[in-house]
C-alpha cells in the first residue's frame, strides 16, 4: 500500500514472469484508496497474465455497509471480469468493521468471477460462517499466522501470512500433520510458531521488524521499509532470528 501504482505494476510483472513453471498461481493485490487506481491495476493484472486479483476495502473513506463494499469490489472487478477475484478481509488494518460473512452474501451474483477470500481477523465465528456459506469452487484462506490450526479445524483451505516468508516450511508441515490427523504434531508446530511470535511482540513486532527478519532469515537483501514504517534496530531482528533458530533448528 506504500507503493505507487507504477511500482506496483513493475512488481506484479516481475512476479508473474518469475513464477512461470515455479508457482501454481500468482494473485495480484489491486486494492487502493482510489477506485480508478484499483481498476487500473486490475486491467494491468489481466494483461500480464495474473491468475487472480484481490482487493481490500478502502480505508480512508470507508464503506459503512456490506452492500457498499460489495459495490466497490464489483466496480474493481468490472474492468477484468474474467479474472478470478478474491476479497481480502483485513478489518484491523482497514478499520472497516463489516463482517466477512455479510460481504459474501449474494456476492457471486454481483461478481461472477468471485472465487473466495483471505480472512485476516481473530473473529473465528465470522470465519466459520464464511466457510459454512462458501461454495465448493471458492477458496477460504486464513491470515492470522499464530492461529492457523484453529482455522484449519474450522475449514480453512489454505493460508497466507507474512511470517510464512521465513516459516513456510514449518507451516507446510503443520498443514500436512493436520491433514493426516496428527493433531499432536500440528499443535506442537503451532505452539512453536506462537512462542516465536510472542517473543517478537515483546520486543515490538511491527512491519519494520518483520521485513528485517525476512532479510536476516532469507539471506536476501530486500531493502528497508518505506516511511511511515521505520526500520527496526538491528539487534532486535538479530535476537528474534536467534530465537527462531533455537525453536526451529531444522529447515
Coordinates of N, CA and C in Angstrom, one line a residue:
X1 N 0.8 -1.2 0.0 CA 0.0 0.0 0.0 C 0.8 1.3 0.0
X2 N 2.1 1.1 0.3 CA 3.0 2.3 0.3 C 3.7 2.5 -1.1
X3 N 3.4 1.6 -2.0 CA 4.0 1.8 -3.4 C 3.1 2.6 -4.3
X4 N 3.7 3.2 -5.3 CA 2.9 3.9 -6.3 C 2.3 2.9 -7.2
X5 N 1.3 3.3 -8.0 CA 0.7 2.4 -9.0 C 1.8 1.9 -10.0
X6 N 2.7 2.8 -10.4 CA 3.7 2.4 -11.3 C 4.6 1.3 -10.7
X7 N 5.0 1.5 -9.5 CA 5.8 0.5 -8.8 C 5.1 -0.8 -8.6
X8 N 3.8 -0.8 -8.3 CA 3.1 -2.0 -8.2 C 2.9 -2.8 -9.5
X9 N 2.9 -2.1 -10.6 CA 2.9 -2.7 -11.9 C 4.2 -3.4 -12.1
X10 N 5.3 -2.8 -11.8 CA 6.6 -3.4 -12.0 C 6.7 -4.6 -11.2
X11 N 6.3 -4.6 -9.9 CA 6.3 -5.7 -9.0 C 5.5 -6.9 -9.5
X12 N 4.3 -6.6 -10.0 CA 3.4 -7.6 -10.4 C 3.9 -8.3 -11.7
X13 N 4.5 -7.5 -12.6 CA 5.1 -8.1 -13.8 C 6.2 -9.0 -13.5
X14 N 7.1 -8.6 -12.5 CA 8.2 -9.4 -12.2 C 7.8 -10.8 -11.5
X15 N 6.7 -10.7 -10.7 CA 6.2 -11.9 -10.1 C 5.6 -12.9 -11.1
X16 N 4.8 -12.3 -12.0 CA 4.2 -13.2 -13.0 C 5.2 -13.8 -13.9
X17 N 6.3 -13.0 -14.2 CA 7.3 -13.6 -15.1 C 8.2 -14.6 -14.4
X18 N 8.6 -14.4 -13.2 CA 9.5 -15.3 -12.5 C 8.7 -16.5 -12.0
X19 N 7.4 -16.4 -11.8 CA 6.6 -17.6 -11.3 C 6.4 -18.7 -12.3
X20 N 6.6 -18.4 -13.6 CA 6.3 -19.4 -14.6 C 7.1 -20.7 -14.4
X21 N 6.3 -21.8 -14.2 CA 7.0 -23.1 -14.0 C 7.4 -23.3 -12.6
X22 N 7.2 -22.3 -11.7 CA 7.6 -22.5 -10.3 C 6.4 -22.4 -9.3
X23 N 5.4 -21.6 -9.6 CA 4.3 -21.4 -8.7 C 3.0 -21.8 -9.4
X24 N 2.1 -22.3 -8.6 CA 0.8 -22.7 -9.2 C 0.0 -21.5 -9.7
X25 N 0.1 -20.4 -8.9 CA -0.7 -19.3 -9.3 C -0.1 -18.0 -8.7
X26 N -0.3 -16.9 -9.3 CA 0.0 -15.6 -8.7 C -1.2 -14.7 -8.7
X27 N -1.6 -14.3 -7.5 CA -2.8 -13.5 -7.3 C -2.2 -12.1 -6.9
X28 N -2.6 -11.1 -7.7 CA -2.1 -9.7 -7.6 C -3.1 -8.9 -6.8
X29 N -2.6 -8.3 -5.7 CA -3.4 -7.4 -5.0 C -3.6 -6.1 -5.7
X30 N -4.8 -5.6 -5.9 CA -5.1 -4.4 -6.6 C -5.8 -3.3 -5.8
X31 N -6.0 -3.6 -4.5 CA -6.8 -2.7 -3.7 C -6.0 -1.3 -3.5
X32 N -6.8 -0.2 -3.6 CA -6.2 1.1 -3.4 C -7.3 2.0 -2.7
X33 N -6.9 3.2 -2.3 CA -7.8 4.2 -1.8 C -8.7 4.7 -3.0
X34 N -8.1 4.8 -4.1 CA -8.8 5.3 -5.3 C -9.4 4.1 -6.1
X35 N -10.7 4.2 -6.4 CA -11.3 3.2 -7.3 C -10.6 3.1 -8.6
X36 N -10.3 4.3 -9.2 CA -9.7 4.3 -10.5 C -8.3 3.7 -10.5
X37 N -7.5 3.9 -9.4 CA -6.2 3.2 -9.4 C -6.4 1.7 -9.3
X38 N -7.4 1.2 -8.5 CA -7.7 -0.2 -8.4 C -8.1 -0.8 -9.7
X39 N -8.9 -0.1 -10.5 CA -9.2 -0.6 -11.8 C -8.1 -0.6 -12.7
X40 N -7.2 0.4 -12.7 CA -6.0 0.4 -13.5 C -5.1 -0.8 -13.2
X41 N -5.0 -1.1 -11.9 CA -4.1 -2.3 -11.5 C -4.8 -3.6 -11.9
X42 N -6.2 -3.7 -11.8 CA -6.9 -4.9 -12.2 C -6.7 -5.1 -13.8
X43 N -6.8 -4.1 -14.6 CA -6.6 -4.2 -16.0 C -5.2 -4.7 -16.3
X44 N -4.2 -4.1 -15.6 CA -2.9 -4.5 -15.8 C -2.6 -5.9 -15.4
X45 N -3.2 -6.4 -14.3 CA -3.0 -7.8 -13.9 C -3.5 -8.7 -14.9
X46 N -4.7 -8.4 -15.5 CA -5.2 -9.2 -16.6 C -4.2 -9.3 -17.8
X47 N -3.7 -8.1 -18.2 CA -2.8 -8.0 -19.3 C -1.5 -8.8 -19.1
X48 N -1.0 -8.9 -17.9 CA 0.3 -9.7 -17.7 C 0.0 -11.1 -17.3
X49 N -1.2 -11.6 -17.4 CA -1.5 -13.0 -17.2 C -1.6 -13.5 -15.8
X50 N -1.9 -12.6 -14.8 CA -2.1 -13.0 -13.4 C -3.2 -14.0 -13.3
X51 N -3.1 -14.9 -12.4 CA -4.1 -16.0 -12.2 C -5.3 -15.5 -11.4
X52 N -5.1 -14.4 -10.8 CA -6.2 -13.9 -10.0 C -5.9 -12.5 -9.5
X53 N -6.9 -11.8 -9.0 CA -6.7 -10.5 -8.4 C -7.4 -10.5 -7.0
X54 N -7.0 -9.6 -6.1 CA -7.6 -9.5 -4.8 C -7.6 -8.0 -4.4
X55 N -8.5 -7.7 -3.5 CA -8.6 -6.3 -3.1 C -9.1 -6.2 -1.6
X56 N -8.5 -5.3 -0.9 CA -9.0 -5.0 0.5 C -10.0 -3.8 0.3
X57 N -10.7 -3.6 1.4 CA -11.6 -2.4 1.4 C -10.8 -1.1 1.5
X58 N -11.3 0.0 0.9 CA -10.6 1.2 1.0 C -10.7 1.7 2.5
X59 N -9.7 2.4 3.0 CA -9.6 2.6 4.5 C -9.5 4.0 4.9
X60 N -9.7 5.0 4.0 CA -9.8 6.4 4.4 C -11.2 6.8 4.4
X61 N -11.8 6.8 3.2 CA -13.3 6.9 3.1 C -13.8 5.5 3.1
X62 N -14.4 5.0 4.2 CA -14.7 3.6 4.4 C -16.1 3.3 4.0
X63 N -16.3 2.1 3.4 CA -17.7 1.6 3.2 C -18.3 1.3 4.5
X64 N -19.5 1.7 4.8 CA -20.1 1.5 6.1 C -21.0 0.3 6.1
X65 N -21.3 -0.3 5.0 CA -22.2 -1.4 4.9 C -21.6 -2.5 4.0
X66 N -22.1 -3.7 4.1 CA -21.6 -4.8 3.2 C -22.0 -4.5 1.8
X67 N -23.2 -3.9 1.6 CA -23.7 -3.6 0.2 C -22.8 -2.6 -0.5
X68 N -22.3 -1.6 0.3 CA -21.4 -0.6 -0.3 C -20.1 -1.2 -0.6
X69 N -19.6 -2.0 0.2 CA -18.3 -2.7 0.0 C -18.4 -3.6 -1.2
X70 N -19.5 -4.4 -1.3 CA -19.6 -5.3 -2.5 C -19.7 -4.4 -3.8
X71 N -20.4 -3.3 -3.7 CA -20.5 -2.5 -4.9 C -19.1 -1.9 -5.3
X72 N -18.3 -1.5 -4.3 CA -16.9 -1.1 -4.6 C -16.1 -2.2 -5.3
X73 N -16.2 -3.4 -4.7 CA -15.5 -4.6 -5.2 C -16.0 -4.9 -6.6
X74 N -17.3 -4.8 -6.9 CA -17.8 -5.0 -8.2 C -17.2 -4.1 -9.2
X75 N -17.1 -2.8 -8.9 CA -16.5 -1.8 -9.8 C -15.1 -2.1 -10.1
X76 N -14.3 -2.6 -9.1 CA -12.9 -3.0 -9.3 C -12.8 -4.1 -10.3
X77 N -13.7 -5.1 -10.1 CA -13.6 -6.3 -11.0 C -14.2 -6.1 -12.4
X78 N -15.0 -5.1 -12.5 CA -15.8 -4.9 -13.8 C -14.9 -4.7 -15.0
X79 N -13.6 -4.2 -14.7 CA -12.7 -3.9 -15.8 C -11.9 -5.2 -16.2
X80 N -12.0 -6.2 -15.4 CA -11.3 -7.5 -15.7 C -12.2 -8.7 -15.3
X81 N -13.4 -8.8 -15.9 CA -14.5 -9.6 -15.4 C -14.2 -11.1 -15.5
X82 N -13.2 -11.5 -16.3 CA -12.9 -13.0 -16.4 C -11.8 -13.4 -15.5
X83 N -11.1 -12.5 -14.8 CA -10.0 -12.9 -13.9 C -10.6 -13.3 -12.5
X84 N -10.3 -14.4 -12.0 CA -10.8 -14.8 -10.7 C -10.5 -13.8 -9.6
X85 N -11.5 -13.5 -8.8 CA -11.3 -12.4 -7.8 C -11.5 -12.9 -6.4
X86 N -10.6 -12.4 -5.5 CA -10.7 -12.7 -4.1 C -10.8 -11.5 -3.2
X87 N -11.7 -11.5 -2.2 CA -11.8 -10.4 -1.3 C -10.8 -10.6 -0.2
X88 N -10.1 -9.6 0.2 CA -9.1 -9.6 1.2 C -9.7 -8.9 2.5
X89 N -10.1 -9.7 3.4 CA -10.8 -9.2 4.6 C -9.7 -8.9 5.7
X90 N -9.5 -7.6 6.0 CA -8.5 -7.2 6.9 C -9.0 -6.1 7.8
X91 N -9.9 -6.3 8.6 CA -10.6 -5.3 9.4 C -9.7 -4.5 10.3
X92 N -8.7 -5.1 11.0 CA -7.9 -4.4 11.9 C -7.0 -3.4 11.2
X93 N -6.7 -3.6 10.0 CA -5.9 -2.6 9.2 C -6.8 -1.5 8.6
X94 N -7.9 -2.0 8.0 CA -8.7 -1.1 7.2 C -9.6 -0.2 8.1
X95 N -10.0 -0.8 9.2 CA -11.0 -0.1 10.1 C -12.4 -0.3 9.6
X96 N -12.6 -1.2 8.6 CA -13.9 -1.4 8.0 C -14.5 -2.6 8.8
X97 N -15.4 -2.3 9.7 CA -15.9 -3.4 10.6 C -17.2 -4.0 10.1
X98 N -17.1 -4.5 8.8 CA -18.2 -5.2 8.2 C -17.8 -6.7 8.2
X99 N -18.7 -7.5 8.7 CA -18.4 -9.0 8.8 C -18.1 -9.6 7.4
X100 N -17.2 -10.5 7.4 CA -16.9 -11.1 6.2 C -18.1 -11.9 5.6
X101 N -18.8 -12.5 6.5 CA -20.0 -13.3 6.1 C -21.0 -12.4 5.4
X102 N -21.2 -11.2 5.9 CA -22.1 -10.3 5.2 C -21.6 -9.8 3.8
X103 N -20.3 -9.7 3.7 CA -19.8 -9.3 2.4 C -20.1 -10.5 1.4
X104 N -20.0 -11.7 1.8 CA -20.2 -12.8 0.9 C -21.6 -13.0 0.5
X105 N -22.6 -12.4 1.2 CA -24.0 -12.6 0.9 C -24.3 -12.1 -0.5
X106 N -24.6 -13.1 -1.4 CA -25.0 -12.7 -2.8 C -23.9 -12.2 -3.6
X107 N -22.6 -12.4 -3.2 CA -21.5 -11.7 -3.9 C -21.3 -12.3 -5.3
X108 N -21.6 -13.6 -5.5 CA -21.3 -14.2 -6.8 C -22.3 -13.8 -7.8
X109 N -23.5 -13.4 -7.4 CA -24.5 -12.9 -8.4 C -24.0 -11.6 -8.9
X110 N -23.4 -10.8 -8.0 CA -22.9 -9.5 -8.4 C -21.5 -9.6 -9.2
X111 N -20.7 -10.5 -8.7 CA -19.3 -10.7 -9.2 C -19.2 -12.1 -9.6
X112 N -19.5 -12.5 -10.8 CA -19.4 -13.9 -11.2 C -18.0 -14.5 -11.1
X113 N -17.0 -13.7 -11.2 CA -15.6 -14.1 -11.1 C -15.1 -14.4 -9.7
X114 N -16.0 -14.2 -8.7 CA -15.6 -14.3 -7.3 C -15.2 -15.7 -7.0
X115 N -14.0 -15.9 -6.4 CA -13.5 -17.3 -6.1 C -13.1 -17.5 -4.6
X116 N -13.3 -16.5 -3.8 CA -13.0 -16.8 -2.4 C -12.5 -15.5 -1.6
X117 N -12.0 -15.8 -0.4 CA -11.5 -14.7 0.3 C -10.3 -15.1 1.2
X118 N -9.4 -14.1 1.5 CA -8.4 -14.3 2.5 C -9.0 -13.5 3.8
X119 N -9.1 -14.3 4.8 CA -9.7 -13.8 6.1 C -8.6 -13.5 7.1
X120 N -8.2 -12.3 7.3 CA -7.2 -11.9 8.3 C -7.9 -11.2 9.5
X121 N -8.3 -12.0 10.5 CA -9.0 -11.5 11.6 C -9.1 -12.5 12.7
X122 N -9.4 -12.1 13.9 CA -9.5 -13.0 15.0 C -10.9 -13.6 15.3
X123 N -11.9 -13.1 14.6 CA -13.2 -13.5 14.8 C -13.5 -14.8 14.1
X124 N -13.3 -15.9 14.9 CA -13.4 -17.2 14.3 C -14.9 -17.6 14.1
X125 N -15.8 -17.0 14.8 CA -17.2 -17.2 14.4 C -17.5 -16.7 13.1
X126 N -17.1 -15.4 12.8 CA -17.3 -14.9 11.4 C -16.6 -15.7 10.4
X127 N -15.4 -16.2 10.7 CA -14.6 -17.0 9.8 C -15.4 -18.3 9.5
X128 N -15.9 -18.9 10.6 CA -16.6 -20.2 10.4 C -17.9 -20.0 9.6
X129 N -18.5 -18.8 9.7 CA -19.7 -18.5 8.9 C -19.3 -18.4 7.4
X130 N -18.1 -17.8 7.2 CA -17.7 -17.6 5.8 C -17.4 -19.0 5.2
X131 N -16.8 -19.9 6.0 CA -16.6 -21.3 5.5 C -17.9 -22.0 5.2
X132 N -18.8 -22.0 6.2 CA -20.0 -22.7 6.1 C -21.0 -22.3 5.0
X133 N -20.8 -21.0 4.6 CA -21.6 -20.4 3.5 C -20.9 -20.3 2.2
X134 N -19.7 -20.9 2.1 CA -18.9 -20.8 0.9 C -19.3 -21.8 -0.1
X135 N -19.0 -21.6 -1.4 CA -19.4 -22.5 -2.5 C -18.2 -23.5 -2.7
X136 N -18.4 -24.7 -3.2 CA -17.4 -25.6 -3.4 C -16.2 -25.1 -4.3
X137 N -16.5 -24.2 -5.2 CA -15.4 -23.7 -6.1 C -14.7 -22.5 -5.5
X138 N -15.0 -22.1 -4.3 CA -14.4 -21.0 -3.6 C -13.2 -21.5 -2.8
X139 N -12.2 -20.6 -2.5 CA -11.1 -20.9 -1.6 C -11.3 -20.0 -0.4
X140 N -11.3 -20.5 0.8 CA -11.3 -19.7 2.0 C -10.0 -19.8 2.7
X141 N -9.2 -18.8 2.7 CA -7.8 -18.8 3.2 C -7.7 -18.0 4.5
X142 N -6.8 -18.3 5.4 CA -6.7 -17.7 6.7 C -5.4 -17.0 6.8
X143 N -5.4 -15.8 7.5 CA -4.2 -15.0 7.5 C -3.7 -14.5 8.9
X144 N -4.1 -15.2 10.0 CA -3.5 -14.9 11.3 C -2.6 -16.1 11.6
X145 N -1.4 -15.9 11.4 CA -0.4 -17.0 11.5 C -0.4 -17.8 12.8
X146 N -0.5 -17.1 13.9 CA -0.4 -17.7 15.2 C -1.7 -18.5 15.6
X147 N -2.7 -18.4 14.7 CA -4.0 -19.2 15.0 C -4.4 -20.1 13.8
X148 N -3.4 -20.4 13.0 CA -3.7 -21.2 11.8 C -4.4 -22.5 12.1
X149 N -4.0 -23.2 13.1 CA -4.5 -24.6 13.3 C -6.0 -24.5 13.7
X150 N -6.4 -23.4 14.5 CA -7.8 -23.3 14.8 C -8.6 -23.0 13.5
X151 N -8.0 -22.3 12.6 CA -8.7 -22.0 11.3 C -8.8 -23.3 10.4
X152 N -7.8 -24.1 10.5 CA -7.9 -25.4 9.7 C -9.0 -26.2 10.2
X153 N -9.2 -26.3 11.6 CA -10.3 -27.0 12.2 C -11.6 -26.5 11.7
X154 N -11.7 -25.2 11.5 CA -12.9 -24.5 11.1 C -13.2 -24.7 9.6
X155 N -12.2 -25.2 8.9 CA -12.3 -25.5 7.4 C -11.5 -24.7 6.5
X156 N -10.5 -23.9 7.0 CA -9.6 -23.2 6.1 C -9.0 -24.1 5.1
X157 N -8.9 -23.6 3.8 CA -8.3 -24.4 2.8 C -6.9 -24.1 2.4
X158 N -6.4 -23.1 3.2 CA -5.0 -22.7 2.9 C -4.7 -21.5 3.8
X159 N -3.5 -20.9 3.6 CA -3.1 -19.8 4.5 C -2.2 -18.9 3.7
X160 N -2.3 -17.6 4.0 CA -1.4 -16.6 3.5 C -1.0 -15.7 4.7
X161 N 0.3 -15.6 4.9 CA 0.8 -14.9 6.1 C 2.2 -14.3 5.9
X162 N 2.5 -13.2 6.6 CA 3.8 -12.6 6.4 C 4.9 -13.4 7.0
X163 N 4.7 -14.1 8.1 CA 5.8 -14.8 8.7 C 6.1 -16.1 7.9
X164 N 5.2 -16.5 7.0 CA 5.5 -17.6 6.2 C 6.6 -17.4 5.2
X165 N 7.0 -16.1 5.1 CA 8.2 -15.8 4.2 C 9.4 -16.5 4.8
X166 N 9.4 -16.8 6.1 CA 10.6 -17.5 6.7 C 10.2 -18.7 7.5
X167 N 8.9 -18.9 7.8 CA 8.4 -20.1 8.5 C 7.6 -21.0 7.6
X168 N 7.7 -20.8 6.3 CA 6.8 -21.5 5.3 C 7.0 -23.0 5.4
X169 N 8.2 -23.5 5.5 CA 8.4 -25.0 5.5 C 7.7 -25.6 6.8
X170 N 7.7 -24.9 7.9 CA 7.1 -25.4 9.1 C 5.6 -25.3 9.0
X171 N 5.1 -24.3 8.4 CA 3.6 -24.2 8.2 C 3.2 -25.4 7.3
X172 N 3.9 -25.7 6.2 CA 3.6 -26.8 5.4 C 3.5 -28.1 6.2
X173 N 4.5 -28.3 7.1 CA 4.5 -29.5 8.0 C 3.3 -29.5 8.9
X174 N 2.9 -28.3 9.4 CA 1.7 -28.2 10.3 C 0.4 -28.6 9.5
X175 N 0.3 -28.1 8.3 CA -0.9 -28.4 7.5 C -0.9 -29.9 7.1
X176 N 0.3 -30.4 6.8 CA 0.4 -31.9 6.4 C 0.0 -32.7 7.6
X177 N 0.5 -32.4 8.8 CA 0.2 -33.1 10.0 C -1.3 -33.1 10.3
X178 N -1.9 -31.9 10.1 CA -3.4 -31.8 10.3 C -4.1 -32.7 9.4
X179 N -3.7 -32.6 8.1 CA -4.4 -33.4 7.1 C -4.3 -34.9 7.3
X180 N -3.2 -35.3 8.0 CA -3.0 -36.8 8.3 C -3.7 -37.1 9.6
X181 N -4.3 -36.1 10.3 CA -5.0 -36.4 11.6 C -4.0 -36.4 12.8
X182 N -2.8 -36.0 12.6 CA -1.8 -36.0 13.7 C -1.9 -34.6 14.4
X183 N -2.9 -34.5 15.2 CA -3.1 -33.2 15.9 C -2.0 -32.9 16.9
X184 N -1.4 -33.9 17.5 CA -0.3 -33.6 18.4 C 0.9 -32.9 17.7
X185 N 1.2 -33.4 16.6 CA 2.3 -32.8 15.8 C 1.9 -31.4 15.3
X186 N 0.7 -31.3 14.8 CA 0.2 -30.0 14.3 C 0.2 -28.9 15.5
X187 N -0.2 -29.3 16.6 CA -0.2 -28.4 17.8 C 1.2 -28.1 18.2
X188 N 2.1 -29.0 18.2 CA 3.5 -28.8 18.6 C 4.1 -27.7 17.7
X189 N 3.8 -27.8 16.4 CA 4.4 -26.8 15.5 C 3.7 -25.4 15.7
X190 N 2.4 -25.4 15.9 CA 1.7 -24.2 16.1 C 2.2 -23.5 17.4
X191 N 2.4 -24.3 18.4 CA 2.9 -23.7 19.7 C 4.3 -23.1 19.5
X192 N 5.1 -23.7 18.7 CA 6.4 -23.2 18.4 C 6.3 -21.8 17.7
X193 N 5.4 -21.8 16.7 CA 5.2 -20.5 16.0 C 4.7 -19.4 16.9
X194 N 3.8 -19.8 17.8 CA 3.3 -18.9 18.8 C 4.4 -18.4 19.8
X195 N 5.3 -19.3 20.1 CA 6.4 -18.9 21.0 C 7.3 -17.9 20.3
X196 N 7.6 -18.1 19.0 CA 8.4 -17.1 18.3 C 7.7 -15.8 18.2
X197 N 6.4 -15.8 17.8 CA 5.7 -14.5 17.6 C 5.5 -13.8 18.9
X198 N 5.2 -14.5 20.0 CA 5.1 -13.9 21.3 C 6.4 -13.2 21.7
X199 N 7.5 -13.9 21.5 CA 8.8 -13.3 21.8 C 9.1 -12.1 21.0
X200 N 8.7 -12.1 19.7 CA 8.9 -11.0 18.9 C 8.1 -9.8 19.3
X201 N 6.8 -10.1 19.7 CA 5.9 -9.0 20.1 C 6.4 -8.3 21.4
X202 N 7.1 -9.0 22.2 CA 7.7 -8.4 23.5 C 8.7 -7.3 23.1
X203 N 9.4 -7.6 22.0 CA 10.4 -6.6 21.5 C 9.9 -5.5 20.6
X204 N 8.6 -5.6 20.3 CA 8.0 -4.7 19.4 C 7.9 -5.2 18.0
X205 N 7.0 -6.1 17.7 CA 6.9 -6.8 16.4 C 6.0 -6.0 15.5
X206 N 6.6 -5.2 14.6 CA 5.8 -4.5 13.6 C 6.3 -4.8 12.2
X207 N 5.8 -4.1 11.2 CA 6.2 -4.4 9.8 C 7.7 -4.2 9.6
X208 N 8.3 -3.2 10.2 CA 9.7 -2.9 10.0 C 10.5 -4.1 10.6
X209 N 10.2 -4.6 11.7 CA 10.8 -5.8 12.3 C 10.7 -7.0 11.4
X210 N 9.4 -7.2 11.0 CA 9.2 -8.4 10.1 C 10.0 -8.4 8.8
X211 N 10.1 -7.2 8.2 CA 10.8 -7.1 7.0 C 12.3 -7.3 7.2
X212 N 12.9 -6.8 8.3 CA 14.3 -7.1 8.7 C 14.5 -8.5 8.9
X213 N 13.5 -9.2 9.5 CA 13.6 -10.6 9.8 C 13.7 -11.4 8.4
X214 N 12.9 -11.0 7.5 CA 13.0 -11.6 6.1 C 14.4 -11.4 5.6
X215 N 15.0 -10.2 5.8 CA 16.4 -10.0 5.3 C 17.3 -11.0 6.0
X216 N 17.2 -11.1 7.3 CA 18.1 -12.0 8.1 C 18.0 -13.5 7.8
X217 N 16.7 -13.9 7.7 CA 16.5 -15.4 7.6 C 16.5 -15.9 6.2
X218 N 16.3 -15.0 5.2 CA 16.3 -15.4 3.8 C 17.7 -15.3 3.2
X219 N 18.5 -14.4 3.8 CA 19.8 -14.2 3.2 C 19.7 -13.3 1.9
X220 N 18.5 -12.7 1.7 CA 18.3 -11.8 0.5 C 18.3 -10.4 1.0
X221 N 18.8 -9.5 0.2 CA 18.8 -8.1 0.5 C 17.5 -7.5 0.0
X222 N 16.5 -7.2 0.9 CA 15.2 -6.8 0.5 C 15.0 -5.3 0.6
X223 N 16.0 -4.6 1.1 CA 15.9 -3.2 1.3 C 15.1 -2.8 2.6
X224 N 15.1 -1.5 2.9 CA 14.5 -1.0 4.1 C 13.0 -0.8 3.8
X225 N 12.2 -0.7 4.9 CA 10.8 -0.3 4.7 C 10.6 1.1 4.3
X226 N 9.5 1.5 3.9 CA 9.2 2.9 3.4 C 8.4 3.6 4.5
X227 N 8.7 4.8 4.7 CA 8.0 5.7 5.7 C 6.5 5.7 5.4
X228 N 5.6 5.6 6.4 CA 5.9 5.9 7.9 C 6.4 4.6 8.6
X229 N 6.6 3.5 8.0 CA 7.2 2.3 8.7 C 8.6 2.6 8.9
X230 N 9.1 2.4 10.1 CA 10.5 2.7 10.4 C 11.3 1.4 10.4
X231 N 12.6 1.5 10.0 CA 13.5 0.3 10.1 C 13.6 -0.1 11.6
X232 N 13.8 -1.4 11.8 CA 13.9 -1.8 13.2 C 15.4 -1.8 13.6
X233 N 15.7 -1.7 14.9 CA 17.1 -1.8 15.4 C 17.6 -3.2 15.0
X234 N 18.8 -3.2 14.5 CA 19.4 -4.5 14.0 C 19.4 -5.5 15.1
X235 N 19.7 -5.1 16.4 CA 19.8 -6.0 17.5 C 18.5 -6.7 17.7
X236 N 17.3 -6.0 17.5 CA 16.0 -6.7 17.7 C 15.9 -7.8 16.7
X237 N 16.1 -7.5 15.4 CA 16.0 -8.6 14.4 C 16.9 -9.7 14.6
X238 N 18.1 -9.4 15.0 CA 19.1 -10.5 15.3 C 18.6 -11.4 16.4
X239 N 18.1 -10.7 17.5 CA 17.6 -11.5 18.6 C 16.5 -12.4 18.3
X240 N 15.6 -11.9 17.4 CA 14.4 -12.7 17.0 C 14.9 -13.8 16.1
X241 N 15.9 -13.5 15.2 CA 16.4 -14.6 14.3 C 17.1 -15.7 15.1
X242 N 17.8 -15.3 16.2 CA 18.4 -16.3 17.0 C 17.4 -17.2 17.7
X243 N 16.3 -16.5 18.2 CA 15.2 -17.3 18.8 C 14.6 -18.2 17.8
X244 N 14.4 -17.8 16.6 CA 13.9 -18.6 15.5 C 14.7 -19.9 15.4
X245 N 16.0 -19.7 15.3 CA 16.9 -20.9 15.0 C 16.9 -21.8 16.3
X246 N 16.7 -21.3 17.5 CA 16.7 -22.1 18.6 C 15.4 -23.0 18.7
X247 N 14.3 -22.4 18.2 CA 13.0 -23.1 18.1 C 12.9 -24.0 17.0
X248 N 13.4 -23.6 15.8 CA 13.3 -24.4 14.6 C 14.8 -24.6 14.1
X249 N 15.5 -25.6 14.7 CA 16.9 -25.8 14.3 C 17.0 -26.4 12.9
X250 N 15.9 -27.0 12.4 CA 15.9 -27.6 11.1 C 15.2 -26.8 10.1
X251 N 15.4 -27.0 8.8 CA 14.7 -26.3 7.7 C 15.1 -24.8 7.8

